[in-house]
Short mmCIF file of C-alpha atoms and ligand atoms in Angstrom, two decimals:
data_model
loop_
_atom_site.label_atom_id
_atom_site.label_comp_id
_atom_site.label_asym_id
_atom_site.label_seq_id
_atom_site.Cartn_x
_atom_site.Cartn_y
_atom_site.Cartn_z
CA MET A 1 -18.75 6.05 3.83
CA PRO A 2 -17.05 2.91 3.38
CA LEU A 3 -15.92 1.12 0.14
CA VAL A 4 -14.38 3.74 -2.68
CA THR A 5 -12.05 3.21 -5.11
CA LEU A 6 -8.85 4.21 -5.15
CA ARG A 7 -9.30 6.69 -7.77
CA GLU A 8 -11.87 8.34 -5.74
CA ILE A 9 -9.20 8.17 -2.48
CA LEU A 10 -6.24 9.82 -4.71
CA GLN A 11 -8.73 12.36 -6.39
CA LYS A 12 -9.57 14.11 -2.89
CA THR A 13 -5.55 14.50 -2.48
CA ASP A 14 -5.51 16.59 -5.16
CA GLN A 15 -4.42 19.96 -4.31
CA SER A 16 -3.87 18.88 -0.55
CA ASP A 17 -0.81 18.04 1.35
CA TYR A 18 -1.52 14.90 2.87
CA GLY A 19 -0.57 11.24 1.80
CA VAL A 20 -3.09 8.22 2.17
CA GLY A 21 -1.85 5.22 4.10
CA SER A 22 -1.88 1.60 2.40
CA PHE A 23 -1.74 -0.66 5.05
CA ASN A 24 -0.85 -4.70 3.84
CA VAL A 25 -2.65 -6.80 6.29
CA VAL A 26 -2.37 -10.72 6.28
CA SER A 27 -4.88 -11.57 9.15
CA MET A 28 -8.44 -10.38 10.80
CA GLU A 29 -6.79 -8.92 13.43
CA MET A 30 -4.35 -6.66 11.54
CA VAL A 31 -8.05 -5.59 9.62
CA MET A 32 -9.22 -4.67 12.88
CA GLY A 33 -6.48 -2.89 13.81
CA VAL A 34 -6.01 -0.42 10.79
CA ILE A 35 -9.68 0.31 10.70
CA ARG A 36 -9.75 1.19 13.92
CA ALA A 37 -6.97 3.69 13.34
CA ALA A 38 -8.44 5.44 10.69
CA GLU A 39 -11.78 5.55 12.15
CA GLU A 40 -9.83 7.25 15.10
CA THR A 41 -8.16 9.42 13.45
CA PHE A 42 -10.66 10.32 10.73
CA SER A 43 -8.21 9.18 8.02
CA PRO A 44 -9.29 7.59 4.81
CA ILE A 45 -7.17 4.53 4.26
CA ILE A 46 -6.45 1.71 1.57
CA LEU A 47 -6.14 -1.76 3.10
CA GLN A 48 -4.10 -4.13 0.86
CA THR A 49 -2.56 -7.64 0.31
CA ALA A 50 0.09 -8.79 -1.60
CA GLU A 51 -0.36 -11.58 -3.94
CA ALA A 52 3.02 -13.06 -2.70
CA ARG A 53 1.64 -12.96 1.04
CA LEU A 54 -1.60 -15.12 -0.37
CA LYS A 55 0.11 -18.74 0.50
CA HIS A 56 -0.09 -17.50 4.44
CA SER A 57 -3.44 -15.61 4.24
CA PRO A 58 -5.62 -17.18 0.89
CA LEU A 59 -7.48 -14.75 -0.93
CA ASN A 60 -10.69 -16.33 -0.80
CA LEU A 61 -10.63 -15.79 2.94
CA ILE A 62 -8.70 -12.34 3.61
CA GLY A 63 -10.40 -10.92 0.74
CA PRO A 64 -13.81 -11.22 1.69
CA LEU A 65 -12.98 -9.47 4.95
CA MET A 66 -11.34 -6.95 3.94
CA VAL A 67 -14.19 -5.65 1.39
CA GLU A 68 -16.71 -6.49 4.46
CA ALA A 69 -14.68 -4.57 6.76
CA ALA A 70 -14.64 -1.63 4.61
CA CYS A 71 -18.07 -1.60 3.82
CA LYS A 72 -18.67 -1.30 7.55
CA ALA A 73 -15.97 1.48 8.09
CA LYS A 74 -16.90 5.12 9.23
CA VAL A 75 -14.46 6.71 6.83
CA PRO A 76 -13.54 6.01 3.23
CA VAL A 77 -11.65 2.78 2.44
CA ALA A 78 -10.33 1.22 -0.84
CA VAL A 79 -9.39 -2.43 -0.79
CA HIS A 80 -6.60 -3.07 -3.30
CA LEU A 81 -4.55 -5.90 -4.21
CA ASP A 82 -0.90 -5.26 -3.91
CA HIS A 83 1.48 -6.09 -6.35
CA GLY A 84 -0.53 -8.22 -8.58
CA SER A 85 1.49 -10.58 -11.79
CA GLN A 86 -1.02 -13.11 -12.30
CA LEU A 87 -4.51 -12.45 -14.26
CA GLU A 88 -6.47 -15.31 -12.64
CA ILE A 89 -5.44 -13.77 -9.07
CA ILE A 90 -6.01 -10.23 -10.06
CA LYS A 91 -9.64 -11.18 -11.84
CA GLN A 92 -10.37 -13.40 -8.51
CA ALA A 93 -9.87 -10.11 -6.36
CA LEU A 94 -11.65 -7.90 -8.86
CA GLU A 95 -14.87 -10.88 -8.36
CA ILE A 96 -14.52 -10.59 -4.36
CA GLY A 97 -15.16 -6.92 -4.69
CA PHE A 98 -11.84 -5.04 -4.37
CA THR A 99 -11.78 -1.61 -5.87
CA SER A 100 -8.45 -1.70 -6.98
CA VAL A 101 -5.51 -3.80 -8.23
CA MET A 102 -1.75 -3.10 -8.99
CA PHE A 103 0.00 -5.27 -11.77
CA ASP A 104 3.54 -4.98 -11.00
CA GLY A 105 5.44 -5.38 -14.46
CA SER A 106 8.45 -3.54 -12.91
CA ARG A 107 10.89 -6.21 -13.79
CA LEU A 108 9.51 -6.44 -17.56
CA PRO A 109 10.58 -4.78 -20.26
CA LEU A 110 8.75 -0.92 -20.85
CA ALA A 111 6.59 -2.08 -24.01
CA VAL A 112 5.46 -5.23 -22.18
CA ASN A 113 4.84 -3.75 -19.03
CA ILE A 114 2.75 -1.16 -21.35
CA THR A 115 0.52 -4.35 -23.14
CA LYS A 116 -0.19 -6.28 -19.96
CA THR A 117 -0.95 -3.17 -17.88
CA LEU A 118 -3.46 -2.39 -20.53
CA GLU A 119 -4.76 -5.51 -20.74
CA VAL A 120 -5.30 -5.44 -16.45
CA ALA A 121 -7.01 -2.01 -17.15
CA ARG A 122 -9.77 -3.46 -19.34
CA LEU A 123 -10.39 -5.87 -17.10
CA ALA A 124 -10.55 -3.84 -14.05
CA GLN A 125 -12.85 -1.39 -16.00
CA GLY A 126 -15.66 -4.21 -16.05
CA TYR A 127 -15.84 -4.21 -12.34
CA GLY A 128 -15.42 0.14 -12.08
CA ALA A 129 -12.06 -0.92 -10.40
CA SER A 130 -9.01 1.05 -10.20
CA VAL A 131 -5.05 0.67 -11.37
CA GLU A 132 -1.72 0.85 -9.71
CA ALA A 133 1.45 0.15 -12.25
CA GLU A 134 4.76 0.55 -11.48
CA ILE A 135 7.33 1.79 -13.48
CA GLY A 136 11.40 1.70 -12.44
CA ARG A 137 12.16 -0.94 -10.00
CA VAL A 138 11.68 -0.89 -6.01
CA GLY A 139 14.23 -2.78 -4.38
CA GLY A 140 13.78 -5.69 -1.79
CA SER A 141 10.42 -8.18 -2.30
CA GLU A 142 7.44 -7.26 -0.47
CA ASP A 143 7.66 -11.06 0.97
CA GLY A 144 11.23 -10.84 1.91
CA ALA A 145 11.62 -13.78 -0.33
CA GLU A 146 14.31 -12.80 -2.69
CA ASP A 147 16.65 -9.56 -2.89
CA ILE A 148 15.25 -7.66 -5.81
CA GLU A 149 18.04 -4.89 -7.14
CA MET A 150 16.71 -1.33 -7.48
CA ALA A 151 16.42 0.31 -10.92
CA ILE A 152 15.72 3.92 -10.26
CA THR A 153 12.26 5.08 -12.14
CA GLN A 154 13.59 7.39 -15.31
CA VAL A 155 11.43 10.25 -16.14
CA GLN A 156 11.41 9.32 -19.72
CA ASP A 157 10.04 5.79 -19.08
CA ALA A 158 7.20 7.53 -16.41
CA GLN A 159 5.88 9.71 -19.33
CA THR A 160 5.81 6.98 -22.27
CA PHE A 161 3.87 4.70 -19.63
CA PHE A 162 1.70 7.06 -17.92
CA GLU A 163 0.73 8.36 -21.90
CA HIS A 164 -0.26 4.61 -22.89
CA THR A 165 -1.89 3.76 -20.01
CA GLY A 166 -3.05 6.66 -18.25
CA VAL A 167 -3.04 4.48 -14.95
CA ASP A 168 -4.66 5.49 -11.75
CA ALA A 169 -1.76 5.60 -9.56
CA LEU A 170 1.99 5.00 -10.24
CA ALA A 171 4.63 3.56 -8.47
CA VAL A 172 7.73 4.81 -8.35
CA ALA A 173 11.50 3.73 -7.29
CA ILE A 174 13.52 6.68 -5.92
CA GLY A 175 15.69 4.83 -3.74
CA ASN A 176 12.93 3.13 -1.70
CA VAL A 177 12.99 -0.68 -0.93
CA HIS A 178 10.66 -3.28 0.53
CA GLY A 179 11.28 -4.47 3.74
CA VAL A 180 14.04 -3.29 6.23
CA TYR A 181 16.47 -0.53 4.67
CA LYS A 182 20.00 -2.01 5.26
CA ARG A 183 21.23 1.81 5.29
CA GLU A 184 19.46 4.80 5.81
CA PRO A 185 17.09 5.55 3.03
CA ASN A 186 18.78 8.10 0.79
CA LEU A 187 15.50 9.01 -1.39
CA GLN A 188 16.09 10.91 -4.83
CA PHE A 189 13.65 13.82 -4.22
CA ALA A 190 15.32 15.54 -7.73
CA ARG A 191 14.04 13.11 -9.73
CA LEU A 192 11.13 12.28 -7.93
CA LYS A 193 9.82 16.03 -8.52
CA ASP A 194 10.98 15.59 -12.64
CA ILE A 195 8.33 12.45 -12.51
CA HIS A 196 5.89 14.40 -10.90
CA ALA A 197 6.18 17.28 -13.55
CA ALA A 198 6.24 15.26 -16.35
CA VAL A 199 3.48 12.40 -14.97
CA ALA A 200 -0.27 13.93 -13.77
CA ALA A 201 -0.98 10.81 -12.03
CA PRO A 202 -0.64 10.14 -8.21
CA LEU A 203 2.60 8.70 -7.51
CA VAL A 204 3.26 5.56 -5.22
CA LEU A 205 5.46 4.98 -2.64
CA HIS A 206 6.55 1.67 -1.81
CA GLY A 207 8.58 0.65 0.82
CA GLY A 208 7.10 2.83 3.80
CA SER A 209 8.81 1.06 6.84
CA GLY A 210 11.84 3.07 8.03
CA ILE A 211 11.24 6.21 6.07
CA THR A 212 11.13 9.62 8.39
CA ALA A 213 8.10 11.60 8.87
CA GLN A 214 10.28 14.49 7.51
CA ASP A 215 10.91 12.44 4.10
CA PHE A 216 7.40 11.78 3.83
CA ARG A 217 6.33 15.22 3.71
CA GLN A 218 8.91 16.11 0.94
CA CYS A 219 7.66 13.18 -0.71
CA ILE A 220 4.14 14.28 -0.55
CA GLN A 221 4.94 17.54 -2.04
CA HIS A 222 6.24 16.09 -5.18
CA GLY A 223 3.22 14.25 -5.80
CA ILE A 224 3.01 11.05 -3.63
CA LYS A 225 -0.70 9.93 -2.69
CA LYS A 226 -0.34 6.93 -1.78
CA ILE A 227 2.11 5.45 0.80
CA ASN A 228 2.58 1.80 1.33
CA VAL A 229 3.45 0.21 4.96
CA GLN A 230 3.97 -3.51 5.72
CA THR A 231 7.16 -4.17 7.44
CA ALA A 232 6.08 -1.63 10.06
CA THR A 233 3.23 -3.42 10.94
CA LEU A 234 4.41 -6.97 11.20
CA HIS A 235 7.47 -5.48 13.41
CA LYS A 236 5.01 -4.05 15.84
CA VAL A 237 2.96 -6.87 16.22
CA VAL A 238 5.60 -9.20 17.04
CA ALA A 239 7.40 -6.99 19.07
CA LYS A 240 4.11 -6.34 21.24
CA VAL A 241 3.37 -10.00 21.48
CA ARG A 242 6.83 -10.99 22.57
CA SER A 243 6.64 -8.51 25.15
CA LEU A 244 3.18 -9.58 26.29
CA PHE A 245 4.72 -13.08 26.51
CA GLN A 246 7.68 -12.28 28.74
CA GLN A 247 5.49 -9.91 31.04
CA THR A 248 2.68 -12.14 31.19
CA GLU A 249 2.55 -15.55 32.72
CA ASN A 250 0.25 -17.65 30.62
CA PRO A 251 -1.68 -14.94 28.52
CA ASP A 252 -5.08 -16.39 27.62
CA TYR A 253 -5.36 -16.40 23.54
CA PHE A 254 -7.76 -13.29 23.62
CA THR A 255 -5.47 -11.06 25.55
CA TYR A 256 -3.12 -12.11 22.76
CA HIS A 257 -5.90 -11.26 20.07
CA GLU A 258 -6.46 -7.92 21.18
CA CYS A 259 -2.37 -7.28 21.43
CA VAL A 260 -2.15 -7.79 17.91
CA ILE A 261 -5.19 -5.20 16.94
CA ALA A 262 -3.32 -2.95 19.55
CA ALA A 263 -0.08 -2.95 17.81
CA ALA A 264 -1.72 -2.88 13.99
CA HIS A 265 -3.52 -0.03 15.76
CA GLU A 266 -0.64 1.70 17.01
CA SER A 267 1.62 1.36 13.74
CA ALA A 268 -1.07 2.48 10.82
CA LYS A 269 -1.89 5.50 13.37
CA ASP A 270 1.60 6.62 13.84
CA HIS A 271 2.08 6.17 9.78
CA MET A 272 -1.66 8.22 9.66
CA GLU A 273 -0.27 11.22 11.32
CA ALA A 274 3.02 11.15 9.66
CA PHE A 275 1.17 11.15 6.41
CA GLN A 276 -0.76 14.20 7.50
CA SER A 277 -4.29 12.18 6.82
CA VAL A 278 -5.55 12.95 10.31
CA ASN A 279 -9.36 14.84 9.47
CA GLN A 280 -9.14 14.37 5.82
CA ALA A 281 -11.94 11.77 5.57
CA TRP A 282 -15.39 12.68 4.24
P1 13P B 1 7.39 -2.03 3.80
O1 13P B 1 7.20 -3.36 3.84
O2 13P B 1 8.78 -1.66 3.40
O3 13P B 1 6.93 -1.06 4.65
O4 13P B 1 6.69 -1.97 2.04
C1 13P B 1 5.31 -2.24 1.64
C2 13P B 1 5.33 -2.25 0.44
O5 13P B 1 5.59 -1.63 -0.51
C3 13P B 1 4.33 -3.20 -0.11
O6 13P B 1 4.09 -2.98 -1.47
#
């Protein structure tokens, strides 16, 4: 059961108490490590790459790799464009075979976000792909280049947005931020509960790195179905490679290559366990 849409993967979580890990990848080794962890734990997953990272990992190279890895996986995998803002990039991802795209209009006025999301939804529909959007604004930026201020999601905005767009997944801002948390994450569960009661969409938590397993569980109980993780994987890779070079004199290239795969695998597996997606594949 290989490449699936985001809609399909999230629908399966309905009435269940697990979340699906959505792992940002920027290299072949990271793709291999994350897929290995998903197969080992029999977890459904989402493989994603963010528009802001394409300057390092061009979409025409990383995209086909992600789709091919998903097609060959032994568990369901959705392939997703994270934080898409430019229509040409979104279209390129869909042409490559991504089964889901995010349009991030979180910095736009609500009405403009609705109009532009609908435009992306029409485009994605032509490819049978799913759409994620964001309402409110998650703090930090997904490539660390900007320190974007967070704007907690208003329940009424989320409700209006979903009524007009019917997106497949809706990212919310409840105190979560991209990158490293400057202080202990203080997630607003009461707000999340109200959004969940008002909006029928599966909800998405960005900024998954640094959140405790206990907080993940509470998020899942209150409607979070997709959880994005990037920084934790990048940090694990750097830490493991650093320790390889400290402990081994002149490690060869392929020892380094295996080390990157092992780091991505370890980080992804820990998160799948925390999200309780183990054995939820089909
Ligand atoms: P982190 O880098 O904080 O894990 O956030 C990932 C993310 O939300 C990507 O959209």
